[in-house]
């Protein structure tokens, strides 16, 4: 698998760190793992850390928007952090930042969720 | 005057999602002879990924027996990548090009594929016929490395 996914818990925030390449092929795995984690009772919010994400295309946008809808429906907040410039460009193009807040580092992204809860 | 450097390559493979990364890496490896900037290479990898993914998902509806063809041409510092499938074809190309338009929202598609291709490339041509298939032609004038260092 060209994508590695690491999930950890920080109080009621699920933090998912993506490492590698997010395309249509690897998107299925990311979706499945995060959806399973979101089923846990303790999870309210979601942070995606994209520091080690080296490649993403529009399939990645679909996965992010899908999780955003789920978390928002659960009454939670979703933020992203540490986005590489080429990926930020694609996100910008899609208007993703109109609904999703981006942070420089993981701790800011996590505390931004805490503030909202 | 020096003759313009020309070169081409062709690839043919099954419409399997694991070939999406193979396709973008193969095209990038072929173009490395032009010593492209990292930015140009990332743009090209992204658009190849978009077009091949579209053939897999929309052209063949994930039937892995489908065949995808890529032809990459170099003409001086201009490159042309052509991605062809023999799948379902596009009914309304104008609608398909609209930002955020997708015919498969249930698959969590974002509808941004063509918009990204148009933003990253100089020219995007779509030739499609219902029931026969689709060819996407992508053209880009690469930024010479020397010019890149002047800009920075
Ligand atoms: N190779 C193809 N064969 C058939 N239909 C296609 C093809 N490529 C694109 N399309 C159509 O164009 C639409 C827009 O494509 P795109 O912008 O990449 O968005 P998405 O892939 O997220 O749906 C698709 O939803 C599909 O209906
Ligand atoms: Mg697409």
Tab-separated table of C-alpha atoms and ligand atoms in Angstrom:
chain	number	residue	atom	x	y	z
A	1	UNK	CA	0.000	0.000	0.000
A	2	UNK	CA	1.386	3.368	-1.068
A	3	UNK	CA	-0.440	5.010	1.806
A	4	UNK	CA	0.058	4.518	5.502
A	5	UNK	CA	-2.557	5.672	7.971
A	6	UNK	CA	-1.940	6.207	11.663
A	7	UNK	CA	-4.802	6.998	14.019
A	8	UNK	CA	-4.590	8.180	17.601
A	9	UNK	CA	-6.897	9.576	20.204
A	10	UNK	CA	-6.580	12.915	21.910
A	11	UNK	CA	-9.528	13.198	24.358
A	12	UNK	CA	-12.610	13.311	22.110
A	13	UNK	CA	-10.585	14.126	18.993
A	14	UNK	CA	-9.559	11.452	16.499
A	15	UNK	CA	-6.267	12.349	14.852
A	16	UNK	CA	-5.460	10.632	11.554
A	17	UNK	CA	-1.973	11.006	10.074
A	18	UNK	CA	-1.606	10.195	6.409
A	19	UNK	CA	1.736	9.160	4.977
A	20	UNK	CA	2.244	8.520	1.252
A	21	UNK	CA	-0.067	8.974	-1.720
A	22	UNK	CA	-3.817	9.505	-1.600
A	23	UNK	CA	-5.550	8.619	-4.871
A	24	UNK	CA	-8.620	6.598	-5.902
A	25	UNK	CA	-6.772	3.345	-5.176
A	26	UNK	CA	-5.673	4.204	-1.630
A	27	UNK	CA	-8.815	6.246	-0.815
A	28	UNK	CA	-10.872	3.115	-0.090
A	29	UNK	CA	-8.549	2.112	2.760
A	30	UNK	CA	-8.488	5.604	4.283
A	31	UNK	CA	-12.286	5.834	4.150
A	32	UNK	CA	-12.760	2.416	5.765
A	33	UNK	CA	-10.307	2.970	8.634
A	34	UNK	CA	-11.553	6.459	9.514
A	35	UNK	CA	-15.215	5.425	9.287
A	36	UNK	CA	-14.562	2.523	11.683
A	37	UNK	CA	-12.817	4.833	14.128
A	38	UNK	CA	-15.635	7.383	13.919
A	39	UNK	CA	-18.003	4.660	15.165
A	40	UNK	CA	-16.327	4.751	18.589
A	41	UNK	CA	-18.463	6.496	21.162
A	42	UNK	CA	-15.674	8.720	22.434
A	43	UNK	CA	-15.052	10.426	19.087
A	44	UNK	CA	-16.608	13.815	18.448
A	45	UNK	CA	-14.047	15.606	16.283
A	46	UNK	CA	-11.591	14.720	13.534
A	47	UNK	CA	-8.164	16.142	12.676
A	48	UNK	CA	-6.370	15.136	9.481
A	49	UNK	CA	-2.617	15.604	9.650
A	50	UNK	CA	-1.276	15.700	6.070
A	51	UNK	CA	2.356	16.494	6.901
A	52	UNK	CA	3.642	13.312	5.245
A	53	UNK	CA	1.156	13.220	2.390
A	54	UNK	CA	3.300	13.489	-0.735
A	55	UNK	CA	0.612	13.220	-3.393
A	56	UNK	CA	-3.105	13.798	-3.587
A	57	UNK	CA	-5.548	14.170	-6.462
A	58	UNK	CA	-9.283	14.903	-6.594
A	59	UNK	CA	-10.084	11.460	-5.152
A	60	UNK	CA	-8.527	12.771	-1.933
A	61	UNK	CA	-10.864	15.767	-1.992
A	62	UNK	CA	-13.788	13.331	-2.166
A	63	UNK	CA	-12.577	11.399	0.878
A	64	UNK	CA	-12.025	14.580	2.886
A	65	UNK	CA	-15.461	15.987	1.988
A	66	UNK	CA	-17.107	12.652	2.802
A	67	UNK	CA	-15.569	12.609	6.289
A	68	UNK	CA	-16.422	16.283	6.790
A	69	UNK	CA	-20.104	15.496	6.146
A	70	UNK	CA	-20.066	12.565	8.572
A	71	UNK	CA	-18.320	14.470	11.390
A	72	UNK	CA	-20.569	17.514	10.942
A	73	UNK	CA	-23.649	15.279	11.070
A	74	UNK	CA	-22.328	13.853	14.358
A	75	UNK	CA	-22.193	17.416	15.679
A	76	UNK	CA	-18.398	17.489	15.636
A	77	UNK	CA	-15.762	19.658	14.050
A	78	UNK	CA	-13.117	18.712	11.510
A	79	UNK	CA	-9.814	20.487	10.867
A	80	UNK	CA	-6.710	19.733	8.811
A	81	UNK	CA	-3.067	20.608	9.339
A	82	UNK	CA	0.436	20.618	7.857
A	83	UNK	CA	-0.685	20.594	4.225
A	84	UNK	CA	2.060	20.559	1.550
A	85	UNK	CA	1.854	23.438	-0.990
A	86	UNK	CA	0.829	21.394	-4.107
A	87	UNK	CA	-1.985	19.750	-2.148
A	88	UNK	CA	-3.045	23.079	-0.675
A	89	UNK	CA	-3.390	24.381	-4.245
A	90	UNK	CA	-5.871	21.643	-5.161
A	91	UNK	CA	-7.816	22.247	-1.963
A	92	UNK	CA	-7.899	25.976	-2.667
A	93	UNK	CA	-9.196	25.312	-6.192
A	94	UNK	CA	-12.091	23.231	-4.866
A	95	UNK	CA	-13.185	25.789	-2.287
A	96	UNK	CA	-12.494	23.354	0.553
A	97	UNK	CA	-11.198	26.106	2.836
A	98	UNK	CA	-14.622	27.753	2.825
A	99	UNK	CA	-15.821	24.950	5.073
A	100	UNK	CA	-12.638	23.488	6.561
A	101	UNK	CA	-10.084	25.284	8.711
A	102	UNK	CA	-6.402	24.606	8.069
A	103	UNK	CA	-3.626	24.893	10.683
A	104	UNK	CA	0.176	24.928	10.590
A	105	UNK	CA	0.574	22.141	13.129
A	106	UNK	CA	-1.335	19.305	14.752
A	107	UNK	CA	-1.647	20.786	18.241
A	108	UNK	CA	-3.325	23.934	16.887
A	109	UNK	CA	-5.675	21.818	14.791
A	110	UNK	CA	-6.564	19.678	17.816
A	111	UNK	CA	-7.145	22.629	20.149
A	112	UNK	CA	-9.322	24.312	17.502
A	113	UNK	CA	-11.662	21.322	17.832
A	114	UNK	CA	-11.591	21.531	21.603
A	115	UNK	CA	-12.685	25.149	21.550
A	116	UNK	CA	-15.754	24.223	19.561
A	117	UNK	CA	-16.857	21.360	21.834
B	1	UNK	CA	19.310	26.261	-35.937
B	2	UNK	CA	19.241	23.052	-33.905
B	3	UNK	CA	16.417	20.648	-34.838
B	4	UNK	CA	13.695	20.407	-32.201
B	5	UNK	CA	14.144	17.395	-29.914
B	6	UNK	CA	11.232	14.971	-30.316
B	7	UNK	CA	10.427	11.725	-28.567
B	8	UNK	CA	7.405	9.636	-27.642
B	9	UNK	CA	6.349	6.650	-25.580
B	10	UNK	CA	3.211	4.527	-25.342
B	11	UNK	CA	1.779	2.498	-22.502
B	12	UNK	CA	-1.111	0.071	-22.498
B	13	UNK	CA	-2.522	-1.427	-19.307
B	14	UNK	CA	-5.652	-2.770	-17.586
B	15	UNK	CA	-8.125	-0.423	-15.937
B	16	UNK	CA	-7.123	-1.403	-12.410
B	17	UNK	CA	-6.916	1.206	-9.673
B	18	UNK	CA	-3.410	0.023	-8.705
B	19	UNK	CA	-2.270	1.166	-12.169
B	20	UNK	CA	-3.169	4.805	-11.389
B	21	UNK	CA	0.111	5.334	-9.524
B	22	UNK	CA	2.027	3.281	-12.099
B	23	UNK	CA	0.720	5.518	-14.906
B	24	UNK	CA	1.611	8.846	-13.298
B	25	UNK	CA	5.054	7.650	-12.217
B	26	UNK	CA	5.792	6.195	-15.685
B	27	UNK	CA	4.866	9.431	-17.482
B	28	UNK	CA	6.934	11.462	-15.002
B	29	UNK	CA	9.922	9.129	-15.469
B	30	UNK	CA	9.723	9.512	-19.248
B	31	UNK	CA	9.596	13.315	-18.981
B	32	UNK	CA	12.570	13.477	-16.620
B	33	UNK	CA	14.827	13.649	-19.732
B	34	UNK	CA	13.609	17.261	-20.096
B	35	UNK	CA	14.852	18.106	-16.600
B	36	UNK	CA	11.462	19.578	-15.616
B	37	UNK	CA	10.869	21.592	-12.457
B	38	UNK	CA	9.382	19.748	-9.467
B	39	UNK	CA	6.256	21.914	-9.833
B	40	UNK	CA	5.709	20.920	-13.475
B	41	UNK	CA	6.314	17.262	-12.659
B	42	UNK	CA	3.805	17.325	-9.792
B	43	UNK	CA	1.205	19.008	-12.029
B	44	UNK	CA	1.671	16.368	-14.724
B	45	UNK	CA	1.492	13.487	-12.247
B	46	UNK	CA	-1.736	14.922	-10.885
B	47	UNK	CA	-3.459	15.340	-14.271
B	48	UNK	CA	-2.412	11.869	-15.462
B	49	UNK	CA	-3.842	10.488	-12.235
B	50	UNK	CA	-7.108	12.375	-12.849
B	51	UNK	CA	-7.537	11.135	-16.424
B	52	UNK	CA	-6.608	7.509	-15.683
B	53	UNK	CA	-8.881	7.443	-12.617
B	54	UNK	CA	-11.733	8.762	-14.769
B	55	UNK	CA	-11.216	5.941	-17.259
B	56	UNK	CA	-11.228	3.380	-14.430
B	57	UNK	CA	-14.285	4.765	-12.618
B	58	UNK	CA	-16.418	6.341	-15.334
B	59	UNK	CA	-15.182	4.811	-18.596
B	60	UNK	CA	-15.146	1.208	-17.414
B	61	UNK	CA	-17.107	1.474	-14.147
B	62	UNK	CA	-14.272	-0.410	-12.420
B	63	UNK	CA	-14.327	-3.382	-14.802
B	64	UNK	CA	-10.614	-4.286	-14.684
B	65	UNK	CA	-10.700	-5.913	-18.097
B	66	UNK	CA	-10.911	-2.482	-19.680
B	67	UNK	CA	-7.815	-1.222	-21.473
B	68	UNK	CA	-6.233	2.214	-21.058
B	69	UNK	CA	-3.722	3.661	-23.480
B	70	UNK	CA	-1.318	6.518	-22.777
B	71	UNK	CA	0.773	8.223	-25.415
B	72	UNK	CA	3.258	10.876	-24.307
B	73	UNK	CA	4.989	13.101	-26.845
B	74	UNK	CA	7.846	15.521	-26.410
B	75	UNK	CA	8.445	18.345	-28.858
B	76	UNK	CA	11.197	20.609	-27.617
B	77	UNK	CA	9.949	21.786	-24.219
B	78	UNK	CA	6.299	21.149	-25.050
B	79	UNK	CA	4.692	17.926	-23.919
B	80	UNK	CA	1.464	16.240	-24.929
B	81	UNK	CA	-0.148	13.396	-22.978
B	82	UNK	CA	-3.063	11.505	-24.460
B	83	UNK	CA	-5.137	9.143	-22.303
B	84	UNK	CA	-7.578	6.869	-24.124
B	85	UNK	CA	-10.206	4.386	-22.973
B	86	UNK	CA	-12.717	2.327	-24.957
B	87	UNK	CA	-15.421	2.621	-22.329
B	88	UNK	CA	-18.822	4.246	-21.970
B	89	UNK	CA	-17.969	7.702	-23.281
B	90	UNK	CA	-19.263	11.093	-22.069
B	91	UNK	CA	-22.780	12.163	-22.943
B	92	UNK	CA	-22.387	15.902	-22.340
B	93	UNK	CA	-18.795	17.139	-22.382
B	94	UNK	CA	-19.725	20.737	-21.465
B	95	UNK	CA	-21.522	19.504	-18.347
B	96	UNK	CA	-18.654	17.121	-17.476
B	97	UNK	CA	-16.157	20.026	-17.500
B	98	UNK	CA	-18.142	22.068	-14.957
B	99	UNK	CA	-16.350	22.437	-11.614
B	100	UNK	CA	-17.886	20.142	-8.970
B	101	UNK	CA	-19.973	18.235	-11.533
B	102	UNK	CA	-19.901	14.477	-10.991
B	103	UNK	CA	-22.170	11.733	-12.305
B	104	UNK	CA	-21.156	9.518	-9.371
B	105	UNK	CA	-21.645	11.443	-6.092
B	106	UNK	CA	-22.471	8.138	-4.344
B	107	UNK	CA	-18.825	7.123	-4.846
B	108	UNK	CA	-17.604	10.277	-3.054
B	109	UNK	CA	-16.302	11.827	-6.262
B	110	UNK	CA	-15.519	15.524	-5.939
B	111	UNK	CA	-16.199	16.547	-9.534
B	112	UNK	CA	-12.880	18.437	-9.626
B	113	UNK	CA	-10.959	16.228	-12.087
B	114	UNK	CA	-11.437	18.301	-15.237
B	115	UNK	CA	-11.060	21.572	-13.316
B	116	UNK	CA	-7.655	20.428	-12.031
B	117	UNK	CA	-6.616	19.339	-15.549
B	118	UNK	CA	-7.608	22.744	-16.948
B	119	UNK	CA	-5.780	24.609	-14.192
B	120	UNK	CA	-2.552	22.607	-14.427
B	121	UNK	CA	-2.242	22.287	-18.212
B	122	UNK	CA	-2.213	24.803	-21.086
B	123	UNK	CA	-4.711	22.875	-23.181
B	124	UNK	CA	-7.260	20.180	-22.350
B	125	UNK	CA	-9.106	18.572	-25.248
B	126	UNK	CA	-11.827	15.987	-24.742
B	127	UNK	CA	-12.853	13.668	-27.555
B	128	UNK	CA	-15.631	11.329	-26.543
B	129	UNK	CA	-18.282	9.213	-28.176
B	130	UNK	CA	-21.022	7.393	-26.295
B	131	UNK	CA	-20.423	3.661	-26.318
B	132	UNK	CA	-17.019	4.025	-27.973
B	133	UNK	CA	-14.798	5.717	-25.454
B	134	UNK	CA	-12.891	8.827	-24.511
B	135	UNK	CA	-9.555	10.436	-25.314
B	136	UNK	CA	-8.212	13.281	-23.209
B	137	UNK	CA	-5.397	15.303	-24.726
B	138	UNK	CA	-3.303	17.387	-22.357
B	139	UNK	CA	-0.700	19.878	-23.553
B	140	UNK	CA	1.796	21.867	-21.517
B	141	UNK	CA	4.773	24.077	-22.240
B	142	UNK	CA	7.318	23.200	-19.547
B	143	UNK	CA	9.136	25.876	-17.562
B	144	UNK	CA	12.871	25.664	-18.311
B	145	UNK	CA	14.968	25.219	-15.132
B	146	UNK	CA	17.012	28.348	-15.978
B	147	UNK	CA	13.869	30.473	-16.101
B	148	UNK	CA	12.741	28.913	-12.843
B	149	UNK	CA	15.868	30.108	-11.008
B	150	UNK	CA	15.386	33.639	-12.377
B	151	UNK	CA	11.854	33.725	-11.007
B	152	UNK	CA	12.912	32.556	-7.540
C	1	LIG	N1	-13.181	8.605	-19.262
C	1	LIG	C1	-14.466	8.928	-18.993
C	1	LIG	N2	-15.491	8.144	-19.451
C	1	LIG	C2	-16.775	8.448	-19.169
C	1	LIG	N3	-17.151	9.528	-18.453
C	1	LIG	C3	-16.199	10.349	-17.980
C	1	LIG	C4	-14.810	10.100	-18.221
C	1	LIG	N4	-14.100	11.084	-17.633
C	1	LIG	C5	-14.999	11.907	-17.070
C	1	LIG	N5	-16.262	11.489	-17.259
C	1	LIG	C6	-17.504	12.177	-16.809
C	1	LIG	O1	-17.177	13.512	-16.449
C	1	LIG	C7	-17.553	13.773	-15.088
C	1	LIG	C8	-16.605	14.772	-14.459
C	1	LIG	O2	-15.304	14.225	-14.295
C	1	LIG	P1	-14.347	14.789	-13.147
C	1	LIG	O3	-14.286	16.273	-13.291
C	1	LIG	O4	-13.088	14.049	-13.175
C	1	LIG	O5	-15.170	14.480	-11.809
C	1	LIG	P2	-15.370	13.100	-11.002
C	1	LIG	O6	-14.391	12.087	-11.548
C	1	LIG	O7	-15.073	13.452	-9.590
C	1	LIG	O8	-16.778	12.688	-11.217
C	1	LIG	C9	-17.605	12.420	-14.433
C	1	LIG	O9	-18.446	12.402	-13.303
C	1	LIG	C10	-18.127	11.536	-15.568
C	1	LIG	O10	-19.525	11.639	-15.681
C	2	LIG	MG1	-12.415	12.472	-11.931
